[in-house]
Amino acid sequence: MLNSLSNPRQAASQLLNFGLILSTAFMMWKGLSVITDSPSPIVVVLSGSMEPAFQRGDLLLLWNRNLFFETDLGEVVVYEVKDKDIPIVHRIVRKFGSGPEAKLLTKGDNNAADDTELYARGQDYLVRKDIIGSVFGYIPFVGYVTIMLSEHPWLKTVMLGIMGLMVVLQRE
Amino acid sequence: MHTSLVRIQNAFGFFTTVCFVVAAFIAASDLITPRAPSGTIKTTNVQVVRGRPHYYSTKKEEYAILKFSLDADLSSLFTWNTKQVFVYVTAEWPSAGGSSTNATNQAVIWDSIITSPSADHLQNIGPAAMKKLVKSAAGKSIDPSRGKLSLKNQKPKYQITHPTGKIASTEDVALRLHYNVQPWVGLLTWNQERDIGLWSKMKDGVSKKFALPAIKKKEEEKKKAGNKS
């Protein structure tokens, strides 16, 4: 570490490297967002409302473009209720009409009742633009790390500390 | 280059690469297993009632109760990569005012989750039943009867309503069987419109078109009508 301090050029290039890695990761994420047309193309399952299909900590891959087919009944979609920032992963159980104005009703497989109570006051159905993506692929367990990080914030500091230490120690 | 840190990093990197490749192979194995689902479905009793369909409904509206009989064979959908099969029966009908080929109103009237033995431990049943279920399937290949459904005069799980509140006397309603295969790793798949590769589309699986009746008249009115005639 002392070596890099005495050589400001090396320190600067290390910093630049770090910045490049961060921005490449960010670009890849945003690029994926653009390709899938979804603000959040990879989501982690947070609740047990779709068990036994999805468990907490599973990773879902989303696609939000209707190239060949409209979003149909039976698809598992992620939507956000107006004014609430929580994404909910449920299945479409009613569809009335067609096109972007079709009325959709969702329900979690593990819930007894449909989602009418979760929607905004006065809203009985969702429309297509409330949906931020439809699940097409699934990887089990991988997302549990993010759940642990959000529930135990001290883990974040520990991880950043270890990463920083590794980057610094790498310069032999 | 031979510090333990570098070795751990290399080993971890190799581990994740191998995991990824094996997962990709498992997901791809789904594409080379043939599927041949089939099902017959017909309605046994259709009623339209005016009332409150759900406990949270604030106003009375018309809702339909469609009882049906179903015979289906979905055993070919269960492979080593299947986690569960979500089976659901929908009622579909075209909207008023003439429409094109696709039904434009669809509602699920009944659904069921069939877990594969590898996912039995995730089901929502009590510990005794769970033990029994897991033991009955342990160490054997997937029992084809898991995918076979036979329901007679099944009461629907959900009543169907329409956003307009009126559903009586709707024409051209049909019941259709659908499935959604949830894998352990890979793509979620639904029943398809046509044969794709080794996967056949569902044989039959649609009921004949029928019309929803008018609302059941109250008993006194019926008796009065009966007495008059």
mmCIF file of N, CA and C in Angstrom, chain A residues 26-100:
data_model
loop_
_atom_site.group_PDB
_atom_site.id
_atom_site.type_symbol
_atom_site.label_atom_id
_atom_site.label_comp_id
_atom_site.label_asym_id
_atom_site.label_seq_id
_atom_site.Cartn_x
_atom_site.Cartn_y
_atom_site.Cartn_z
ATOM 1 N N PHE A 26 -21.942 -1.476 -14.209
ATOM 2 C CA PHE A 26 -23.149 -0.662 -14.322
ATOM 3 C C PHE A 26 -23.681 -0.648 -15.749
ATOM 4 N N MET A 27 -22.746 -0.550 -16.719
ATOM 5 C CA MET A 27 -23.174 -0.533 -18.130
ATOM 6 C C MET A 27 -23.829 -1.850 -18.508
ATOM 7 N N MET A 28 -23.266 -2.958 -18.031
ATOM 8 C CA MET A 28 -23.848 -4.260 -18.365
ATOM 9 C C MET A 28 -25.256 -4.366 -17.796
ATOM 10 N N TRP A 29 -25.425 -3.890 -16.559
ATOM 11 C CA TRP A 29 -26.752 -3.930 -15.947
ATOM 12 C C TRP A 29 -27.745 -3.092 -16.739
ATOM 13 N N LYS A 30 -27.345 -1.868 -17.077
ATOM 14 C CA LYS A 30 -28.258 -0.989 -17.798
ATOM 15 C C LYS A 30 -28.497 -1.493 -19.209
ATOM 16 N N GLY A 31 -27.464 -2.106 -19.822
ATOM 17 C CA GLY A 31 -27.642 -2.670 -21.157
ATOM 18 C C GLY A 31 -28.678 -3.777 -21.147
ATOM 19 N N LEU A 32 -28.592 -4.627 -20.101
ATOM 20 C CA LEU A 32 -29.574 -5.702 -19.954
ATOM 21 C C LEU A 32 -30.969 -5.123 -19.766
ATOM 22 N N SER A 33 -31.027 -4.037 -19.006
ATOM 23 C CA SER A 33 -32.303 -3.352 -18.795
ATOM 24 C C SER A 33 -32.900 -2.890 -20.113
ATOM 25 N N VAL A 34 -32.055 -2.365 -20.988
ATOM 26 C CA VAL A 34 -32.556 -1.845 -22.267
ATOM 27 C C VAL A 34 -33.018 -2.997 -23.160
ATOM 28 N N ILE A 35 -32.208 -4.078 -23.194
ATOM 29 C CA ILE A 35 -32.562 -5.200 -24.067
ATOM 30 C C ILE A 35 -33.893 -5.809 -23.644
ATOM 31 N N THR A 36 -34.089 -5.989 -22.342
ATOM 32 C CA THR A 36 -35.320 -6.638 -21.893
ATOM 33 C C THR A 36 -36.462 -5.641 -21.730
ATOM 34 N N ASP A 37 -36.142 -4.339 -21.828
ATOM 35 C CA ASP A 37 -37.167 -3.291 -21.667
ATOM 36 C C ASP A 37 -37.784 -3.315 -20.274
ATOM 37 N N SER A 38 -36.995 -3.748 -19.294
ATOM 38 C CA SER A 38 -37.529 -3.804 -17.939
ATOM 39 C C SER A 38 -36.617 -3.001 -17.023
ATOM 40 N N PRO A 39 -37.146 -2.204 -16.103
ATOM 41 C CA PRO A 39 -36.262 -1.436 -15.220
ATOM 42 C C PRO A 39 -35.407 -2.307 -14.309
ATOM 43 N N SER A 40 -35.840 -3.549 -14.129
ATOM 44 C CA SER A 40 -35.070 -4.421 -13.246
ATOM 45 C C SER A 40 -35.114 -5.834 -13.810
ATOM 46 N N PRO A 41 -34.208 -6.165 -14.732
ATOM 47 C CA PRO A 41 -34.343 -7.429 -15.455
ATOM 48 C C PRO A 41 -34.037 -8.682 -14.643
ATOM 49 N N ILE A 42 -33.363 -8.526 -13.502
ATOM 50 C CA ILE A 42 -33.100 -9.692 -12.666
ATOM 51 C C ILE A 42 -33.600 -9.368 -11.267
ATOM 52 N N VAL A 43 -34.539 -10.154 -10.752
ATOM 53 C CA VAL A 43 -35.056 -9.877 -9.412
ATOM 54 C C VAL A 43 -34.863 -11.088 -8.515
ATOM 55 N N VAL A 44 -34.795 -10.801 -7.220
ATOM 56 C CA VAL A 44 -34.672 -11.865 -6.231
ATOM 57 C C VAL A 44 -36.022 -12.013 -5.554
ATOM 58 N N VAL A 45 -36.466 -13.237 -5.354
ATOM 59 C CA VAL A 45 -37.755 -13.478 -4.716
ATOM 60 C C VAL A 45 -37.642 -13.174 -3.223
ATOM 61 N N LEU A 46 -38.532 -12.313 -2.722
ATOM 62 C CA LEU A 46 -38.422 -11.899 -1.327
ATOM 63 C C LEU A 46 -39.445 -12.568 -0.417
ATOM 64 N N SER A 47 -40.599 -12.966 -0.986
ATOM 65 C CA SER A 47 -41.634 -13.503 -0.100
ATOM 66 C C SER A 47 -41.971 -14.921 -0.508
ATOM 67 N N GLY A 48 -42.810 -15.557 0.287
ATOM 68 C CA GLY A 48 -43.154 -16.943 -0.003
ATOM 69 C C GLY A 48 -44.504 -17.081 -0.669
ATOM 70 N N SER A 49 -44.959 -16.005 -1.341
ATOM 71 C CA SER A 49 -46.318 -16.073 -1.870
ATOM 72 C C SER A 49 -46.428 -16.891 -3.132
ATOM 73 N N MET A 50 -45.307 -17.346 -3.691
ATOM 74 C CA MET A 50 -45.388 -18.173 -4.892
ATOM 75 C C MET A 50 -44.824 -19.561 -4.614
ATOM 76 N N GLU A 51 -44.782 -19.949 -3.363
ATOM 77 C CA GLU A 51 -44.268 -21.288 -3.082
ATOM 78 C C GLU A 51 -45.273 -22.309 -3.561
ATOM 79 N N PRO A 52 -44.893 -23.559 -3.819
ATOM 80 C CA PRO A 52 -43.520 -24.067 -3.820
ATOM 81 C C PRO A 52 -42.739 -23.792 -5.095
ATOM 82 N N ALA A 53 -43.242 -22.948 -5.970
ATOM 83 C CA ALA A 53 -42.497 -22.688 -7.203
ATOM 84 C C ALA A 53 -41.232 -21.873 -6.924
ATOM 85 N N PHE A 54 -41.404 -20.721 -6.255
ATOM 86 C CA PHE A 54 -40.256 -19.862 -5.988
ATOM 87 C C PHE A 54 -40.045 -19.763 -4.495
ATOM 88 N N GLN A 55 -38.823 -19.989 -4.079
ATOM 89 C CA GLN A 55 -38.512 -19.800 -2.664
ATOM 90 C C GLN A 55 -37.791 -18.478 -2.493
ATOM 91 N N ARG A 56 -37.727 -17.992 -1.264
ATOM 92 C CA ARG A 56 -36.977 -16.772 -0.968
ATOM 93 C C ARG A 56 -35.538 -17.003 -1.392
ATOM 94 N N GLY A 57 -34.984 -16.052 -2.103
ATOM 95 C CA GLY A 57 -33.587 -16.169 -2.503
ATOM 96 C C GLY A 57 -33.390 -16.698 -3.905
ATOM 97 N N ASP A 58 -34.470 -17.030 -4.602
ATOM 98 C CA ASP A 58 -34.313 -17.484 -5.976
ATOM 99 C C ASP A 58 -34.184 -16.284 -6.896
ATOM 100 N N LEU A 59 -33.511 -16.519 -8.015
ATOM 101 C CA LEU A 59 -33.275 -15.448 -8.973
ATOM 102 C C LEU A 59 -34.210 -15.615 -10.152
ATOM 103 N N LEU A 60 -34.896 -14.546 -10.534
ATOM 104 C CA LEU A 60 -35.806 -14.621 -11.669
ATOM 105 C C LEU A 60 -35.310 -13.726 -12.788
ATOM 106 N N LEU A 61 -35.377 -14.233 -14.018
ATOM 107 C CA LEU A 61 -34.973 -13.450 -15.182
ATOM 108 C C LEU A 61 -36.229 -12.926 -15.857
ATOM 109 N N LEU A 62 -36.268 -11.636 -16.099
ATOM 110 C CA LEU A 62 -37.488 -11.018 -16.634
ATOM 111 C C LEU A 62 -37.320 -10.575 -18.074
ATOM 112 N N TRP A 63 -38.440 -10.583 -18.789
ATOM 113 C CA TRP A 63 -38.485 -10.092 -20.156
ATOM 114 C C TRP A 63 -39.736 -9.252 -20.278
ATOM 115 N N ASN A 64 -39.606 -8.069 -20.824
ATOM 116 C CA ASN A 64 -40.760 -7.179 -20.834
ATOM 117 C C ASN A 64 -41.214 -6.797 -22.229
ATOM 118 N N ARG A 65 -40.713 -7.487 -23.266
ATOM 119 C CA ARG A 65 -41.133 -7.115 -24.616
ATOM 120 C C ARG A 65 -42.154 -8.118 -25.131
ATOM 121 N N ASN A 66 -43.216 -7.637 -25.747
ATOM 122 C CA ASN A 66 -44.218 -8.540 -26.325
ATOM 123 C C ASN A 66 -43.973 -8.664 -27.813
ATOM 124 N N LEU A 67 -42.909 -9.418 -28.199
ATOM 125 C CA LEU A 67 -42.572 -9.470 -29.624
ATOM 126 C C LEU A 67 -43.516 -10.383 -30.389
ATOM 127 N N PHE A 68 -43.787 -11.579 -29.823
ATOM 128 C CA PHE A 68 -44.613 -12.538 -30.559
ATOM 129 C C PHE A 68 -45.996 -12.681 -29.942
ATOM 130 N N PHE A 69 -46.048 -12.626 -28.616
ATOM 131 C CA PHE A 69 -47.331 -12.848 -27.956
ATOM 132 C C PHE A 69 -47.584 -11.760 -26.934
ATOM 133 N N GLU A 70 -48.845 -11.504 -26.703
ATOM 134 C CA GLU A 70 -49.190 -10.563 -25.639
ATOM 135 C C GLU A 70 -48.947 -11.224 -24.294
ATOM 136 N N THR A 71 -48.827 -10.408 -23.260
ATOM 137 C CA THR A 71 -48.739 -10.968 -21.921
ATOM 138 C C THR A 71 -50.055 -11.653 -21.611
ATOM 139 N N ASP A 72 -49.985 -12.945 -21.337
ATOM 140 C CA ASP A 72 -51.208 -13.730 -21.293
ATOM 141 C C ASP A 72 -51.517 -14.258 -19.905
ATOM 142 N N LEU A 73 -52.691 -14.838 -19.773
ATOM 143 C CA LEU A 73 -53.102 -15.482 -18.532
ATOM 144 C C LEU A 73 -52.144 -16.599 -18.188
ATOM 145 N N GLY A 74 -51.843 -16.756 -16.909
ATOM 146 C CA GLY A 74 -50.981 -17.861 -16.510
ATOM 147 C C GLY A 74 -49.524 -17.481 -16.423
ATOM 148 N N GLU A 75 -49.139 -16.342 -16.995
ATOM 149 C CA GLU A 75 -47.741 -15.939 -16.912
ATOM 150 C C GLU A 75 -47.452 -15.401 -15.523
ATOM 151 N N VAL A 76 -46.216 -15.608 -15.083
ATOM 152 C CA VAL A 76 -45.809 -15.068 -13.796
ATOM 153 C C VAL A 76 -45.170 -13.709 -14.072
ATOM 154 N N VAL A 77 -45.736 -12.667 -13.501
ATOM 155 C CA VAL A 77 -45.236 -11.323 -13.809
ATOM 156 C C VAL A 77 -44.801 -10.603 -12.547
ATOM 157 N N VAL A 78 -43.942 -9.622 -12.741
ATOM 158 C CA VAL A 78 -43.522 -8.754 -11.653
ATOM 159 C C VAL A 78 -44.160 -7.398 -11.907
ATOM 160 N N TYR A 79 -44.863 -6.886 -10.922
ATOM 161 C CA TYR A 79 -45.487 -5.583 -11.106
ATOM 162 C C TYR A 79 -45.278 -4.741 -9.860
ATOM 163 N N GLU A 80 -45.442 -3.432 -10.046
ATOM 164 C CA GLU A 80 -45.341 -2.525 -8.900
ATOM 165 C C GLU A 80 -46.650 -1.775 -8.775
ATOM 166 N N VAL A 81 -47.186 -1.715 -7.583
ATOM 167 C CA VAL A 81 -48.417 -0.974 -7.378
ATOM 168 C C VAL A 81 -48.084 0.517 -7.433
ATOM 169 N N LYS A 82 -49.003 1.299 -7.967
ATOM 170 C CA LYS A 82 -48.786 2.751 -8.079
ATOM 171 C C LYS A 82 -48.377 3.316 -6.732
ATOM 172 N N ASP A 83 -47.374 4.147 -6.722
ATOM 173 C CA ASP A 83 -46.905 4.855 -5.532
ATOM 174 C C ASP A 83 -46.256 3.950 -4.505
ATOM 175 N N LYS A 84 -46.154 2.672 -4.772
ATOM 176 C CA LYS A 84 -45.439 1.831 -3.808
ATOM 177 C C LYS A 84 -44.260 1.220 -4.531
ATOM 178 N N ASP A 85 -43.103 1.198 -3.881
ATOM 179 C CA ASP A 85 -41.912 0.766 -4.587
ATOM 180 C C ASP A 85 -41.631 -0.717 -4.481
ATOM 181 N N ILE A 86 -42.579 -1.493 -3.981
ATOM 182 C CA ILE A 86 -42.292 -2.912 -3.770
ATOM 183 C C ILE A 86 -42.699 -3.696 -4.991
ATOM 184 N N PRO A 87 -41.762 -4.419 -5.612
ATOM 185 C CA PRO A 87 -42.147 -5.279 -6.729
ATOM 186 C C PRO A 87 -42.767 -6.577 -6.204
ATOM 187 N N ILE A 88 -43.844 -6.991 -6.846
ATOM 188 C CA ILE A 88 -44.539 -8.204 -6.407
ATOM 189 C C ILE A 88 -44.520 -9.211 -7.542
ATOM 190 N N VAL A 89 -44.198 -10.447 -7.219
ATOM 191 C CA VAL A 89 -44.132 -11.491 -8.241
ATOM 192 C C VAL A 89 -45.337 -12.395 -8.080
ATOM 193 N N HIS A 90 -46.302 -12.313 -8.978
ATOM 194 C CA HIS A 90 -47.488 -13.151 -8.901
ATOM 195 C C HIS A 90 -47.895 -13.610 -10.287
ATOM 196 N N ARG A 91 -48.942 -14.427 -10.341
ATOM 197 C CA ARG A 91 -49.388 -14.983 -11.615
ATOM 198 C C ARG A 91 -50.664 -14.288 -12.067
ATOM 199 N N ILE A 92 -50.807 -14.103 -13.385
ATOM 200 C CA ILE A 92 -52.026 -13.465 -13.905
ATOM 201 C C ILE A 92 -53.149 -14.485 -13.915
ATOM 202 N N VAL A 93 -54.268 -14.189 -13.259
ATOM 203 C CA VAL A 93 -55.375 -15.149 -13.245
ATOM 204 C C VAL A 93 -56.616 -14.646 -13.972
ATOM 205 N N ARG A 94 -56.683 -13.366 -14.325
ATOM 206 C CA ARG A 94 -57.813 -12.887 -15.116
ATOM 207 C C ARG A 94 -57.291 -11.940 -16.175
ATOM 208 N N LYS A 95 -57.903 -12.027 -17.351
ATOM 209 C CA LYS A 95 -57.540 -11.061 -18.394
ATOM 210 C C LYS A 95 -58.805 -10.711 -19.147
ATOM 211 N N PHE A 96 -59.153 -9.463 -19.161
ATOM 212 C CA PHE A 96 -60.347 -9.027 -19.874
ATOM 213 C C PHE A 96 -59.921 -8.052 -20.947
ATOM 214 N N GLY A 97 -60.292 -8.365 -22.188
ATOM 215 C CA GLY A 97 -59.900 -7.488 -23.287
ATOM 216 C C GLY A 97 -58.551 -7.897 -23.829
ATOM 217 N N SER A 98 -58.038 -7.129 -24.774
ATOM 218 C CA SER A 98 -56.714 -7.438 -25.312
ATOM 219 C C SER A 98 -55.999 -6.133 -25.597
ATOM 220 N N GLY A 99 -54.695 -6.235 -25.829
ATOM 221 C CA GLY A 99 -53.919 -5.049 -26.102
ATOM 222 C C GLY A 99 -53.458 -4.386 -24.815
ATOM 223 N N PRO A 100 -52.878 -3.201 -24.902
ATOM 224 C CA PRO A 100 -52.297 -2.569 -23.717
ATOM 225 C C PRO A 100 -53.334 -2.121 -22.690
#
